[in-house]
PDB file of C-alpha atoms in Angstrom:
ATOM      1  CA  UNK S   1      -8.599 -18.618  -2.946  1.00  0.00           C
ATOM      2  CA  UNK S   2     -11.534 -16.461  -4.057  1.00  0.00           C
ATOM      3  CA  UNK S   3     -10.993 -12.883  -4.292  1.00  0.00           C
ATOM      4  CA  UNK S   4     -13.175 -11.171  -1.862  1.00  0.00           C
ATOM      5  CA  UNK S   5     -16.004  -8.512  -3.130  1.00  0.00           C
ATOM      6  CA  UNK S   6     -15.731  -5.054  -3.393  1.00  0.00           C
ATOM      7  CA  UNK S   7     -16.132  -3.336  -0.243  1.00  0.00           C
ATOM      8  CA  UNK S   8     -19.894  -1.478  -1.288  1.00  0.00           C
ATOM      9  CA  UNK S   9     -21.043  -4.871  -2.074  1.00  0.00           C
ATOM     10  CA  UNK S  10     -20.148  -6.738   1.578  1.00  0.00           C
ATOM     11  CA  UNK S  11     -22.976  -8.141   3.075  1.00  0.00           C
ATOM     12  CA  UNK S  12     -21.164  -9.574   6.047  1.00  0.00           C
ATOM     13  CA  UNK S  13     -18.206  -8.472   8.737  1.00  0.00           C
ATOM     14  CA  UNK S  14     -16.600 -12.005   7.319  1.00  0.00           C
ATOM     15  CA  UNK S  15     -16.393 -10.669   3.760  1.00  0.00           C
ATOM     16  CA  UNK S  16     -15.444  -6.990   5.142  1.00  0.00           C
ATOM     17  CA  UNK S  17     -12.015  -8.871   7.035  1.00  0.00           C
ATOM     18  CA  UNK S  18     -11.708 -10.825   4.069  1.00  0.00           C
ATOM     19  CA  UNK S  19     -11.357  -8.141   2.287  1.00  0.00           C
ATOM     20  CA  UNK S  20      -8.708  -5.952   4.629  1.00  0.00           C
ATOM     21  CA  UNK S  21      -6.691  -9.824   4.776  1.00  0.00           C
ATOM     22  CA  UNK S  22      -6.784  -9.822   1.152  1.00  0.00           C
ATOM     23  CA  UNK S  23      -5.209  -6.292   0.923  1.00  0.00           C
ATOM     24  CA  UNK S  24      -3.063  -6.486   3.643  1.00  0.00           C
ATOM     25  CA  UNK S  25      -1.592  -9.330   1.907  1.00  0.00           C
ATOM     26  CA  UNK S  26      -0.963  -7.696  -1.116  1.00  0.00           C
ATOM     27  CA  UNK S  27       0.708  -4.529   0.422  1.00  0.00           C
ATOM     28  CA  UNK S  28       3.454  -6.634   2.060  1.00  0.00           C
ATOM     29  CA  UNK S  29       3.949  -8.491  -1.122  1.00  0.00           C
ATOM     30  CA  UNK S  30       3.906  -4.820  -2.823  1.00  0.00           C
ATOM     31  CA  UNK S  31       6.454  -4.088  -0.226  1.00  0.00           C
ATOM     32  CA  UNK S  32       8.785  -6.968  -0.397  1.00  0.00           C
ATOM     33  CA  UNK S  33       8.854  -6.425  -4.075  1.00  0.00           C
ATOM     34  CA  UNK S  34       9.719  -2.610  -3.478  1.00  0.00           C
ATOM     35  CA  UNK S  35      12.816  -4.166  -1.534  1.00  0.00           C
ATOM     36  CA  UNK S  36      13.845  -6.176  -3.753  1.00  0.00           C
ATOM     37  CA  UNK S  37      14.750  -3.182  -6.470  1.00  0.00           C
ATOM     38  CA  UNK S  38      16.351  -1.385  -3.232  1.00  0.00           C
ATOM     39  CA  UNK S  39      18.851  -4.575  -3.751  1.00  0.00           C
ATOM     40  CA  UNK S  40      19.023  -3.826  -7.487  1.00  0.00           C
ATOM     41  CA  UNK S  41      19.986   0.138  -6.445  1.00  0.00           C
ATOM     42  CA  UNK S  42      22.200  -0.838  -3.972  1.00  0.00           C
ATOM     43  CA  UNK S  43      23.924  -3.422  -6.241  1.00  0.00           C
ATOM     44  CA  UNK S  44      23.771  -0.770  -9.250  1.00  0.00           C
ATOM     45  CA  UNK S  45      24.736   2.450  -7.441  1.00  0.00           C
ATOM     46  CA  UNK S  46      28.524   3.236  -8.212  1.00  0.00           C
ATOM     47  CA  UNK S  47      29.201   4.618  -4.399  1.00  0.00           C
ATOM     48  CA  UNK S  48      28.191   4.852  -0.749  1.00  0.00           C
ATOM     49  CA  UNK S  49      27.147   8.229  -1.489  1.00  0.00           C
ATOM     50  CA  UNK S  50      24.585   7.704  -4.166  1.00  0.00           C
ATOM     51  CA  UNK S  51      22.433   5.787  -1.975  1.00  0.00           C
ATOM     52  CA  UNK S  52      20.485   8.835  -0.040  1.00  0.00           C
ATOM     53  CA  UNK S  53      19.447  11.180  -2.773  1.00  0.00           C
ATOM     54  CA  UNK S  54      17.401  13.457  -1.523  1.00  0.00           C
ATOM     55  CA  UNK S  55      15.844  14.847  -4.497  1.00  0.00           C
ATOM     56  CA  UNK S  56      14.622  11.724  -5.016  1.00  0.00           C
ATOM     57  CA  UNK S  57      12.811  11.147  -1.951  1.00  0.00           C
ATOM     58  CA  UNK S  58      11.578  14.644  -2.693  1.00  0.00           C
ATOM     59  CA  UNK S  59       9.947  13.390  -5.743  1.00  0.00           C
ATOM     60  CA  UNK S  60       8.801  10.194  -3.987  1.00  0.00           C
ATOM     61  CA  UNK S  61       7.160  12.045  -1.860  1.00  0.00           C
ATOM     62  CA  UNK S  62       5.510  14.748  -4.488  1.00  0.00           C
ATOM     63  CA  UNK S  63       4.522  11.623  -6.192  1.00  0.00           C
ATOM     64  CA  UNK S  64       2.609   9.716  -3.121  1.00  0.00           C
ATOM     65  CA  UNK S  65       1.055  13.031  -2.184  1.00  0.00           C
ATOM     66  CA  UNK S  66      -0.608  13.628  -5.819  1.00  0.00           C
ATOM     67  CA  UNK S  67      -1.482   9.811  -5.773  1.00  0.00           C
ATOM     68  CA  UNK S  68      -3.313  10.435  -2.049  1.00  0.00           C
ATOM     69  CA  UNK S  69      -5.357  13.258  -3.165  1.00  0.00           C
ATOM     70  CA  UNK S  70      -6.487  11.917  -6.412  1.00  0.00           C
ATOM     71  CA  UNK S  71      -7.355   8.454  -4.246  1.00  0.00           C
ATOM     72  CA  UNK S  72      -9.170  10.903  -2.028  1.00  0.00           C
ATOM     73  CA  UNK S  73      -6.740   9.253   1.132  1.00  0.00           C
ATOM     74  CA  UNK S  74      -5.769  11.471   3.644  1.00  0.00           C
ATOM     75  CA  UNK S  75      -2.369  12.619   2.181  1.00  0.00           C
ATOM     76  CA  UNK S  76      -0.829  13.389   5.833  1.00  0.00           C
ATOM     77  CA  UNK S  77      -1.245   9.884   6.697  1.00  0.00           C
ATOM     78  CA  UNK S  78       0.350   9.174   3.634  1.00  0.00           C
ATOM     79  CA  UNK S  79       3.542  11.461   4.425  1.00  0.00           C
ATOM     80  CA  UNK S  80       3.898   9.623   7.685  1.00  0.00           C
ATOM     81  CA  UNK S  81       3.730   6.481   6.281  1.00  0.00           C
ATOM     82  CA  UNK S  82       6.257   7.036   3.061  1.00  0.00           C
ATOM     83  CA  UNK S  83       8.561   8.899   5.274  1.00  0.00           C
ATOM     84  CA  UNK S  84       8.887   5.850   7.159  1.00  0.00           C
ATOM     85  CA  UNK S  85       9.105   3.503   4.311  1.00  0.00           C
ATOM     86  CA  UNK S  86      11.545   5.485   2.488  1.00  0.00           C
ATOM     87  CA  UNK S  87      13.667   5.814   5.485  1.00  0.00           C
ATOM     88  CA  UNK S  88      13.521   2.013   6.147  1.00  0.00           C
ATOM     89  CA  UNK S  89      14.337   1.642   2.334  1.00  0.00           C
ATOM     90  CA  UNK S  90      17.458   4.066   2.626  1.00  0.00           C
ATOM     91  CA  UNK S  91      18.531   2.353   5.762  1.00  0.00           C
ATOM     92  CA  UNK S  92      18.168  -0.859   4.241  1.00  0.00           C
ATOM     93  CA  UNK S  93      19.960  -0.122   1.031  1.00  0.00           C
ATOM     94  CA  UNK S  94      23.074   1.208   2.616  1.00  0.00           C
ATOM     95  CA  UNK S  95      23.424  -2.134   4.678  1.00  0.00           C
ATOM     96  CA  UNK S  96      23.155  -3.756   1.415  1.00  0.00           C
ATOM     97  CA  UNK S  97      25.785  -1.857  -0.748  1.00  0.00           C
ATOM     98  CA  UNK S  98      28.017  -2.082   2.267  1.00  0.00           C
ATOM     99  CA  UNK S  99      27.127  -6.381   2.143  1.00  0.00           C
ATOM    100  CA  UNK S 100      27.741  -6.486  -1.948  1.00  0.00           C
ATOM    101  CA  UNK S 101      31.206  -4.259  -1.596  1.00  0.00           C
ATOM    102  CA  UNK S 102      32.207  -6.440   1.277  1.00  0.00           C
ATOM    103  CA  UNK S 103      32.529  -9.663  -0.372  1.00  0.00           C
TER     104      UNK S 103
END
């Protein structure tokens, strides 16, 4: 597959959706990778407990926001969406330190 080209040197609507397919891609791989180390924490945390730390998301957060405004992104936009993920992520993890602990 050829990489597409960078979005200031698109000449046609077919390389512009090229482009978003190519990215779009890579964010779900990005976040099916980002699951798999909520597997390692759920597997590595030593109780039920650990699993929502808020400080961390805290810091998650703080983190994505600086990242947003150096990327020039709108940073709300960015809440919404890590809120979400982190939420999902949380969710996720407890279901799978309950499924390690259960077998």
């Amino acid at each position: 597959m050829q990489a597409s080209p960078d979005p200031e040197q698109c000449q046609t609507m077919t390389e512009v959706r090229a482009g978003i397919d190519e990215i779009d891609r890579r964010m779900v791989e990005l976040v099916a990778r980002r699951f798999r180390f909520m597997d390692a924490a759920a597997r590595i945390k030593p109780d039920r407990g650990a699993v929502r730390d808020e400080d961390r998301k805290a810091e998650v957060l703080a983190k994505v926001d600086r990242a947003a405004a150096d990327a020039g992104v709108d940073r709300a936009l960015m809440a919404r969406i890590y809120e979400e993920l982190i939420e999902r992520s949380i969710a996720y993890e407890f279901v799978e330190f309950d499924r390690i602990r259960a077998g």
